[in-house]
mmCIF file of C-alpha atoms in Angstrom:
data_model
loop_
_atom_site.group_PDB
_atom_site.id
_atom_site.type_symbol
_atom_site.label_atom_id
_atom_site.label_comp_id
_atom_site.label_asym_id
_atom_site.label_seq_id
_atom_site.Cartn_x
_atom_site.Cartn_y
_atom_site.Cartn_z
ATOM 1 C CA UNK A 1 -4.759 3.039 25.764
ATOM 2 C CA UNK A 2 -5.705 5.572 23.264
ATOM 3 C CA UNK A 3 -3.727 8.205 21.426
ATOM 4 C CA UNK A 4 -3.454 11.564 23.127
ATOM 5 C CA UNK A 5 -4.147 14.979 21.826
ATOM 6 C CA UNK A 6 -0.592 15.404 22.066
ATOM 7 C CA UNK A 7 0.624 12.513 20.321
ATOM 8 C CA UNK A 8 -1.945 12.828 17.450
ATOM 9 C CA UNK A 9 -0.992 16.266 17.218
ATOM 10 C CA UNK A 10 2.873 15.143 16.834
ATOM 11 C CA UNK A 11 1.762 12.478 14.847
ATOM 12 C CA UNK A 12 0.014 14.592 11.835
ATOM 13 C CA UNK A 13 2.564 17.116 12.271
ATOM 14 C CA UNK A 14 5.670 14.004 11.085
ATOM 15 C CA UNK A 15 3.360 12.956 8.723
ATOM 16 C CA UNK A 16 2.994 16.442 7.099
ATOM 17 C CA UNK A 17 6.756 16.641 7.366
ATOM 18 C CA UNK A 18 7.225 13.291 5.755
ATOM 19 C CA UNK A 19 4.025 13.864 3.032
ATOM 20 C CA UNK A 20 5.798 17.602 2.367
ATOM 21 C CA UNK A 21 9.491 16.052 1.995
ATOM 22 C CA UNK A 22 8.328 12.900 -0.680
ATOM 23 C CA UNK A 23 6.151 15.836 -2.271
ATOM 24 C CA UNK A 24 9.724 17.521 -3.084
ATOM 25 C CA UNK A 25 10.444 14.661 -5.680
ATOM 26 C CA UNK A 26 7.312 13.355 -6.713
ATOM 27 C CA UNK A 27 5.241 16.908 -7.811
ATOM 28 C CA UNK A 28 1.787 17.694 -7.967
ATOM 29 C CA UNK A 29 0.710 14.334 -6.485
ATOM 30 C CA UNK A 30 -0.281 15.225 -2.557
ATOM 31 C CA UNK A 31 -3.360 12.908 -2.141
ATOM 32 C CA UNK A 32 -1.148 9.694 -3.696
ATOM 33 C CA UNK A 33 1.486 10.704 -1.567
ATOM 34 C CA UNK A 34 -0.395 10.525 1.086
ATOM 35 C CA UNK A 35 -2.392 7.493 0.351
ATOM 36 C CA UNK A 36 1.102 5.406 0.395
ATOM 37 C CA UNK A 37 2.580 7.128 3.013
ATOM 38 C CA UNK A 38 -0.952 5.797 4.976
ATOM 39 C CA UNK A 39 -0.042 2.194 3.765
ATOM 40 C CA UNK A 40 3.336 2.153 5.357
ATOM 41 C CA UNK A 41 2.222 3.741 8.522
ATOM 42 C CA UNK A 42 -0.360 1.023 8.600
ATOM 43 C CA UNK A 43 2.062 -1.465 8.059
ATOM 44 C CA UNK A 44 0.119 -2.717 4.286
ATOM 45 C CA UNK A 45 1.749 -2.624 0.725
ATOM 46 C CA UNK A 46 0.306 -0.590 -2.256
ATOM 47 C CA UNK A 47 -0.712 -1.912 -6.120
ATOM 48 C CA UNK A 48 -0.134 1.511 -8.251
ATOM 49 C CA UNK A 49 -1.742 0.774 -11.835
ATOM 50 C CA UNK A 50 -0.358 3.138 -13.900
ATOM 51 C CA UNK A 51 1.415 3.956 -17.153
ATOM 52 C CA UNK A 52 5.373 4.051 -17.758
ATOM 53 C CA UNK A 53 6.908 7.297 -16.911
ATOM 54 C CA UNK A 54 4.707 8.736 -14.124
ATOM 55 C CA UNK A 55 6.892 8.461 -11.392
ATOM 56 C CA UNK A 56 6.575 5.004 -9.338
ATOM 57 C CA UNK A 57 9.998 4.531 -8.615
ATOM 58 C CA UNK A 58 10.741 7.903 -8.140
ATOM 59 C CA UNK A 59 7.848 7.841 -5.598
ATOM 60 C CA UNK A 60 9.760 4.476 -3.997
ATOM 61 C CA UNK A 61 12.667 6.303 -3.514
ATOM 62 C CA UNK A 62 11.670 9.154 -2.247
ATOM 63 C CA UNK A 63 9.796 7.625 1.019
ATOM 64 C CA UNK A 64 13.007 5.152 1.570
ATOM 65 C CA UNK A 65 15.208 8.489 1.934
ATOM 66 C CA UNK A 66 12.758 10.242 3.854
ATOM 67 C CA UNK A 67 12.234 7.307 6.745
ATOM 68 C CA UNK A 68 16.212 6.744 6.339
ATOM 69 C CA UNK A 69 15.595 3.405 4.810
ATOM 70 C CA UNK A 70 16.899 1.322 2.555
ATOM 71 C CA UNK A 71 14.939 0.828 -1.300
ATOM 72 C CA UNK A 72 15.671 -2.099 -3.725
ATOM 73 C CA UNK A 73 13.654 -2.439 -7.287
ATOM 74 C CA UNK A 74 12.764 -5.981 -8.495
ATOM 75 C CA UNK A 75 11.597 -6.403 -12.798
ATOM 76 C CA UNK A 76 9.290 -8.227 -12.851
ATOM 77 C CA UNK A 77 9.876 -10.661 -16.008
ATOM 78 C CA UNK A 78 8.661 -14.046 -17.629
ATOM 79 C CA UNK A 79 11.981 -15.743 -16.283
ATOM 80 C CA UNK A 80 12.337 -14.489 -12.757
ATOM 81 C CA UNK A 81 12.390 -17.086 -10.338
ATOM 82 C CA UNK A 82 11.163 -16.872 -6.787
ATOM 83 C CA UNK A 83 14.869 -17.163 -5.205
ATOM 84 C CA UNK A 84 15.994 -14.417 -7.758
ATOM 85 C CA UNK A 85 12.703 -12.243 -5.620
ATOM 86 C CA UNK A 86 13.608 -14.002 -1.865
ATOM 87 C CA UNK A 87 17.097 -15.084 -1.674
ATOM 88 C CA UNK A 88 18.889 -18.748 -1.491
ATOM 89 C CA UNK A 89 21.259 -20.694 0.445
ATOM 90 C CA UNK A 90 24.502 -21.311 -0.450
ATOM 91 C CA UNK A 91 26.752 -23.957 1.063
ATOM 92 C CA UNK A 92 30.259 -22.538 2.427
ATOM 93 C CA UNK A 93 33.013 -24.787 1.864
ATOM 94 C CA UNK A 94 35.101 -23.053 4.444
ATOM 95 C CA UNK A 95 32.575 -23.301 7.355
ATOM 96 C CA UNK A 96 30.865 -26.227 6.296
ATOM 97 C CA UNK A 97 27.894 -24.714 6.676
ATOM 98 C CA UNK A 98 25.063 -23.495 4.429
ATOM 99 C CA UNK A 99 24.893 -19.012 4.432
ATOM 100 C CA UNK A 100 21.784 -17.149 3.762
ATOM 101 C CA UNK A 101 22.299 -14.928 0.948
ATOM 102 C CA UNK A 102 19.242 -12.589 0.801
ATOM 103 C CA UNK A 103 17.423 -11.031 -2.178
ATOM 104 C CA UNK A 104 16.145 -7.970 -3.063
ATOM 105 C CA UNK A 105 12.804 -8.267 -1.074
ATOM 106 C CA UNK A 106 14.847 -7.349 2.053
ATOM 107 C CA UNK A 107 14.490 -3.677 2.148
ATOM 108 C CA UNK A 108 12.365 -1.532 3.903
ATOM 109 C CA UNK A 109 10.800 -0.231 0.735
ATOM 110 C CA UNK A 110 10.950 -2.770 -2.009
ATOM 111 C CA UNK A 111 9.436 -1.926 -5.341
ATOM 112 C CA UNK A 112 7.910 -5.015 -7.406
ATOM 113 C CA UNK A 113 8.232 -3.400 -10.782
ATOM 114 C CA UNK A 114 5.131 -4.738 -13.439
ATOM 115 C CA UNK A 115 4.164 -7.743 -10.647
ATOM 116 C CA UNK A 116 1.993 -8.794 -13.456
ATOM 117 C CA UNK A 117 5.117 -9.891 -16.386
ATOM 118 C CA UNK A 118 6.508 -12.889 -14.019
ATOM 119 C CA UNK A 119 4.731 -16.049 -13.519
ATOM 120 C CA UNK A 120 2.354 -16.676 -10.858
ATOM 121 C CA UNK A 121 4.912 -19.279 -9.241
ATOM 122 C CA UNK A 122 7.343 -15.974 -8.989
ATOM 123 C CA UNK A 123 3.901 -13.715 -7.909
ATOM 124 C CA UNK A 124 3.426 -15.891 -4.894
ATOM 125 C CA UNK A 125 6.798 -15.715 -3.531
ATOM 126 C CA UNK A 126 5.544 -12.660 -2.200
ATOM 127 C CA UNK A 127 2.826 -13.977 -0.475
ATOM 128 C CA UNK A 128 4.190 -14.973 2.544
ATOM 129 C CA UNK A 129 6.530 -11.611 3.175
ATOM 130 C CA UNK A 130 3.513 -9.364 2.359
ATOM 131 C CA UNK A 131 1.086 -11.030 5.293
ATOM 132 C CA UNK A 132 3.285 -11.997 7.623
ATOM 133 C CA UNK A 133 6.684 -9.889 7.175
ATOM 134 C CA UNK A 134 8.965 -12.686 6.988
ATOM 135 C CA UNK A 135 10.303 -15.148 4.189
ATOM 136 C CA UNK A 136 11.144 -18.986 5.302
ATOM 137 C CA UNK A 137 13.801 -20.348 3.137
ATOM 138 C CA UNK A 138 14.915 -24.060 3.307
ATOM 139 C CA UNK A 139 12.612 -24.349 6.448
ATOM 140 C CA UNK A 140 14.086 -21.347 8.312
ATOM 141 C CA UNK A 141 12.792 -18.008 8.810
ATOM 142 C CA UNK A 142 14.061 -14.590 8.014
ATOM 143 C CA UNK A 143 12.197 -11.143 9.136
ATOM 144 C CA UNK A 144 11.923 -8.196 7.261
ATOM 145 C CA UNK A 145 12.586 -5.750 9.442
ATOM 146 C CA UNK A 146 10.485 -2.975 10.195
ATOM 147 C CA UNK A 147 9.105 -0.604 8.356
ATOM 148 C CA UNK A 148 8.631 -3.011 5.400
ATOM 149 C CA UNK A 149 6.120 -1.775 2.450
ATOM 150 C CA UNK A 150 5.891 -3.085 -1.563
ATOM 151 C CA UNK A 151 4.967 -1.077 -3.706
ATOM 152 C CA UNK A 152 4.101 -3.100 -6.509
ATOM 153 C CA UNK A 153 3.026 -1.786 -10.182
ATOM 154 C CA UNK A 154 1.126 -2.867 -13.039
ATOM 155 C CA UNK A 155 0.633 -1.287 -16.407
ATOM 156 C CA UNK A 156 -3.320 -1.112 -17.484
ATOM 157 C CA UNK A 157 -2.386 -0.611 -21.317
ATOM 158 C CA UNK A 158 -0.017 -3.518 -22.260
ATOM 159 C CA UNK A 159 -1.602 -6.908 -21.271
ATOM 160 C CA UNK A 160 0.470 -8.923 -23.855
ATOM 161 C CA UNK A 161 2.911 -11.533 -21.977
ATOM 162 C CA UNK A 162 1.106 -10.805 -18.410
ATOM 163 C CA UNK A 163 -0.396 -13.171 -15.954
ATOM 164 C CA UNK A 164 -3.120 -11.743 -14.541
ATOM 165 C CA UNK A 165 -3.009 -11.443 -10.666
ATOM 166 C CA UNK A 166 -5.309 -13.002 -9.006
ATOM 167 C CA UNK A 167 -7.853 -12.222 -6.059
ATOM 168 C CA UNK A 168 -6.058 -13.889 -2.746
ATOM 169 C CA UNK A 169 -3.211 -11.698 -3.821
ATOM 170 C CA UNK A 170 -4.609 -8.406 -5.169
ATOM 171 C CA UNK A 171 -6.673 -8.784 -1.530
ATOM 172 C CA UNK A 172 -3.057 -8.922 0.627
ATOM 173 C CA UNK A 173 -2.683 -5.065 -1.226
ATOM 174 C CA UNK A 174 -3.932 -2.185 1.887
ATOM 175 C CA UNK A 175 -4.349 -0.055 -1.403
ATOM 176 C CA UNK A 176 -4.673 0.015 -5.307
ATOM 177 C CA UNK A 177 -4.249 4.046 -6.199
ATOM 178 C CA UNK A 178 -2.083 5.415 -9.605
ATOM 179 C CA UNK A 179 0.337 8.210 -9.606
ATOM 180 C CA UNK A 180 -1.344 9.168 -13.559
ATOM 181 C CA UNK A 181 -0.134 12.637 -15.154
ATOM 182 C CA UNK A 182 0.894 15.696 -13.574
ATOM 183 C CA UNK A 183 -0.882 18.587 -14.131
ATOM 184 C CA UNK A 184 0.679 21.503 -16.704
ATOM 185 C CA UNK A 185 2.102 23.655 -13.624
ATOM 186 C CA UNK A 186 3.796 20.423 -12.250
ATOM 187 C CA UNK A 187 4.943 19.290 -15.474
ATOM 188 C CA UNK A 188 6.964 22.582 -16.272
ATOM 189 C CA UNK A 189 8.569 22.114 -12.854
ATOM 190 C CA UNK A 190 9.582 18.758 -13.650
ATOM 191 C CA UNK A 191 11.197 20.355 -16.636
ATOM 192 C CA UNK A 192 12.651 22.744 -15.177
ATOM 193 C CA UNK A 193 14.792 20.305 -13.225
ATOM 194 C CA UNK A 194 15.496 18.161 -15.984
ATOM 195 C CA UNK A 195 19.542 18.375 -15.303
ATOM 196 C CA UNK A 196 18.563 16.948 -12.279
ATOM 197 C CA UNK A 197 18.081 13.148 -13.336
ATOM 198 C CA UNK A 198 17.283 11.542 -9.456
ATOM 199 C CA UNK A 199 15.251 14.103 -7.271
ATOM 200 C CA UNK A 200 14.729 11.989 -4.273
ATOM 201 C CA UNK A 201 18.596 11.743 -4.355
ATOM 202 C CA UNK A 202 18.955 15.607 -2.565
ATOM 203 C CA UNK A 203 15.965 14.694 -0.114
ATOM 204 C CA UNK A 204 17.161 14.756 3.346
ATOM 205 C CA UNK A 205 15.289 12.423 5.828
ATOM 206 C CA UNK A 206 12.917 13.595 8.184
ATOM 207 C CA UNK A 207 12.650 10.350 10.617
ATOM 208 C CA UNK A 208 14.433 7.165 11.316
ATOM 209 C CA UNK A 209 13.330 3.664 10.514
ATOM 210 C CA UNK A 210 12.681 3.379 14.055
ATOM 211 C CA UNK A 211 10.551 6.451 14.499
ATOM 212 C CA UNK A 212 8.099 4.980 11.811
ATOM 213 C CA UNK A 213 7.746 1.738 13.397
ATOM 214 C CA UNK A 214 6.882 4.153 16.656
ATOM 215 C CA UNK A 215 4.086 5.890 14.437
ATOM 216 C CA UNK A 216 2.824 2.585 13.155
ATOM 217 C CA UNK A 217 2.434 1.281 16.470
ATOM 218 C CA UNK A 218 1.058 4.886 18.035
ATOM 219 C CA UNK A 219 -1.306 4.904 15.040
ATOM 220 C CA UNK A 220 -3.196 1.391 16.191
ATOM 221 C CA UNK A 221 -4.291 3.290 19.297
ATOM 222 C CA UNK A 222 -6.455 5.310 17.278
ATOM 223 C CA UNK A 223 -10.342 5.236 18.605
ATOM 224 C CA UNK A 224 -12.251 3.697 16.204
ATOM 225 C CA UNK A 225 -16.096 3.639 18.392
ATOM 226 C CA UNK A 226 -18.504 0.330 17.407
ATOM 227 C CA UNK A 227 -20.914 2.350 15.439
ATOM 228 C CA UNK A 228 -17.735 3.097 13.221
ATOM 229 C CA UNK A 229 -17.014 -0.611 12.966
ATOM 230 C CA UNK A 230 -20.657 -0.933 12.479
ATOM 231 C CA UNK A 231 -20.791 1.175 9.652
ATOM 232 C CA UNK A 232 -17.137 -0.683 8.098
ATOM 233 C CA UNK A 233 -18.916 -4.054 8.515
ATOM 234 C CA UNK A 234 -22.620 -2.481 6.901
ATOM 235 C CA UNK A 235 -20.463 -1.441 3.805
ATOM 236 C CA UNK A 236 -18.601 -5.098 3.596
ATOM 237 C CA UNK A 237 -21.598 -6.728 3.719
ATOM 238 C CA UNK A 238 -23.257 -4.713 1.896
ATOM 239 C CA UNK A 239 -20.899 -5.152 -1.167
ATOM 240 C CA UNK A 240 -21.297 -8.749 -1.326
ATOM 241 C CA UNK A 241 -25.204 -8.393 -1.580
ATOM 242 C CA UNK A 242 -24.825 -6.345 -4.709
ATOM 243 C CA UNK A 243 -26.072 -8.249 -7.800
ATOM 244 C CA UNK A 244 -23.395 -7.366 -10.242
ATOM 245 C CA UNK A 245 -21.051 -8.484 -7.958
ATOM 246 C CA UNK A 246 -19.358 -12.045 -7.856
ATOM 247 C CA UNK A 247 -17.187 -11.307 -4.977
ATOM 248 C CA UNK A 248 -17.340 -8.565 -2.326
ATOM 249 C CA UNK A 249 -15.266 -6.791 0.008
ATOM 250 C CA UNK A 250 -13.643 -9.611 2.535
ATOM 251 C CA UNK A 251 -12.862 -9.060 5.881
ATOM 252 C CA UNK A 252 -9.265 -8.829 5.440
ATOM 253 C CA UNK A 253 -11.052 -6.175 3.753
ATOM 254 C CA UNK A 254 -12.734 -4.675 6.440
ATOM 255 C CA UNK A 255 -9.628 -5.261 8.923
ATOM 256 C CA UNK A 256 -7.509 -3.552 6.135
ATOM 257 C CA UNK A 257 -9.845 -0.705 6.421
ATOM 258 C CA UNK A 258 -10.213 -0.334 9.903
ATOM 259 C CA UNK A 259 -6.035 -0.172 9.786
ATOM 260 C CA UNK A 260 -6.382 2.705 6.858
ATOM 261 C CA UNK A 261 -8.637 5.086 8.798
ATOM 262 C CA UNK A 262 -6.466 4.824 12.005
ATOM 263 C CA UNK A 263 -3.791 6.428 10.300
ATOM 264 C CA UNK A 264 -5.849 8.611 7.904
ATOM 265 C CA UNK A 265 -7.294 10.217 11.551
ATOM 266 C CA UNK A 266 -4.084 10.503 13.455
ATOM 267 C CA UNK A 267 -2.719 12.101 10.015
ATOM 268 C CA UNK A 268 -5.637 14.499 9.916
ATOM 269 C CA UNK A 269 -4.270 15.426 14.123
ATOM 270 C CA UNK A 270 -7.030 13.203 15.576
ATOM 271 C CA UNK A 271 -6.995 10.822 18.123
ATOM 272 C CA UNK A 272 -10.240 9.110 16.843
ATOM 273 C CA UNK A 273 -11.794 7.556 13.472
ATOM 274 C CA UNK A 274 -14.785 9.835 11.668
ATOM 275 C CA UNK A 275 -17.284 8.011 9.189
ATOM 276 C CA UNK A 276 -15.982 10.587 6.690
ATOM 277 C CA UNK A 277 -12.664 8.580 6.860
ATOM 278 C CA UNK A 278 -14.290 5.465 5.907
ATOM 279 C CA UNK A 279 -15.853 7.231 2.922
ATOM 280 C CA UNK A 280 -12.817 8.715 2.142
ATOM 281 C CA UNK A 281 -10.758 5.578 1.863
ATOM 282 C CA UNK A 282 -13.422 3.324 0.618
ATOM 283 C CA UNK A 283 -12.145 3.551 -3.159
ATOM 284 C CA UNK A 284 -8.029 3.344 -2.881
ATOM 285 C CA UNK A 285 -8.917 0.229 -0.147
ATOM 286 C CA UNK A 286 -11.614 -1.635 -1.434
ATOM 287 C CA UNK A 287 -12.003 -1.368 -5.076
ATOM 288 C CA UNK A 288 -9.926 -3.608 -5.938
ATOM 289 C CA UNK A 289 -11.268 -6.271 -3.366
ATOM 290 C CA UNK A 290 -14.752 -6.917 -5.486
ATOM 291 C CA UNK A 291 -15.040 -9.135 -8.245
ATOM 292 C CA UNK A 292 -17.542 -8.101 -10.583
ATOM 293 C CA UNK A 293 -19.824 -10.631 -12.696
ATOM 294 C CA UNK A 294 -18.838 -10.686 -16.681
ATOM 295 C CA UNK A 295 -21.931 -10.038 -17.660
ATOM 296 C CA UNK A 296 -22.279 -6.975 -15.629
ATOM 297 C CA UNK A 297 -19.136 -5.685 -16.315
ATOM 298 C CA UNK A 298 -19.902 -6.047 -19.759
ATOM 299 C CA UNK A 299 -22.678 -3.541 -19.716
ATOM 300 C CA UNK A 300 -20.788 -1.048 -17.820
ATOM 301 C CA UNK A 301 -20.618 -1.773 -14.165
ATOM 302 C CA UNK A 302 -17.558 -0.583 -12.571
ATOM 303 C CA UNK A 303 -16.584 -1.110 -9.076
ATOM 304 C CA UNK A 304 -16.204 2.544 -8.518
ATOM 305 C CA UNK A 305 -20.054 2.512 -9.209
ATOM 306 C CA UNK A 306 -20.695 -0.122 -6.828
ATOM 307 C CA UNK A 307 -18.598 1.641 -4.237
ATOM 308 C CA UNK A 308 -20.674 4.855 -4.622
ATOM 309 C CA UNK A 309 -23.997 3.163 -4.450
ATOM 310 C CA UNK A 310 -22.985 1.463 -1.120
ATOM 311 C CA UNK A 311 -21.881 4.383 0.615
ATOM 312 C CA UNK A 312 -24.963 5.939 -0.864
ATOM 313 C CA UNK A 313 -27.636 3.188 0.753
ATOM 314 C CA UNK A 314 -25.760 2.367 4.024
ATOM 315 C CA UNK A 315 -26.463 5.214 6.690
ATOM 316 C CA UNK A 316 -23.522 6.568 8.537
ATOM 317 C CA UNK A 317 -23.229 7.004 12.077
ATOM 318 C CA UNK A 318 -24.770 11.073 12.568
ATOM 319 C CA UNK A 319 -23.046 11.294 16.147
ATOM 320 C CA UNK A 320 -18.935 12.501 16.167
ATOM 321 C CA UNK A 321 -17.097 10.307 17.631
ATOM 322 C CA UNK A 322 -14.479 11.937 20.751
ATOM 323 C CA UNK A 323 -12.815 10.560 23.272
#
């Protein structure tokens, strides 16, 4: 069953209201806000690579407040243990049974701050819940619920005492983007409201968590023409054939793009995907999945340049996709 035009119009209106609400707290970053909301409704996770003090925590809190969801923040440090993330079972002497005490990962929006500062063992504690939406402790699975999104951050400048995220973990992030610093006008507005330390606290909820789950299910019904699917497959194959690339976009990356463009199209009020949707999301959805040859990287080749070349070389289907 394909999304109807009436449903797509409602979806776009609700998406715009969510983006506008979050934009009241995260000023001057409408594109990044829409990308992160797209990740949430595609039931994926986002990696923000940014310098400190750019509003990453504010973004996570604002999204949680907008969907009436819970929010938690995990400050990743070298001494953080996996059980500090997932939770632990403790023996209760009164009942004679083991009780599960959930960790901070059990929230609608989880901010994994400076994820690359924790050891690989602790980083891997997020892999199962990011992929399957559940945590298994002592052989017992515990669902994280819906919606569930991890917003992970890492500082691209300071690398001392950090552990590089492996490709397998990077591939589990639906998108990688950044907030960056606000422009002059947004900075002045932020400074004018400096008395209000947490702008997200004043946000009114727009939808419930149940409505978010329904929107995610609705977005999955957006029509994707076989020609567009072939275009996505062709682009991923092309990334693997670039001489400077050691590891191209995986099948998981192609699936991630398909999920993302469905939400992106619905947020534009369409119940069908256009090739332009794929082009617009190629950088945030695929750049972090490409591993360059070290020699090519040394000579100045970038993943952004590789994607630009691939998008220019692979012809897009010309016919407009309608339902």
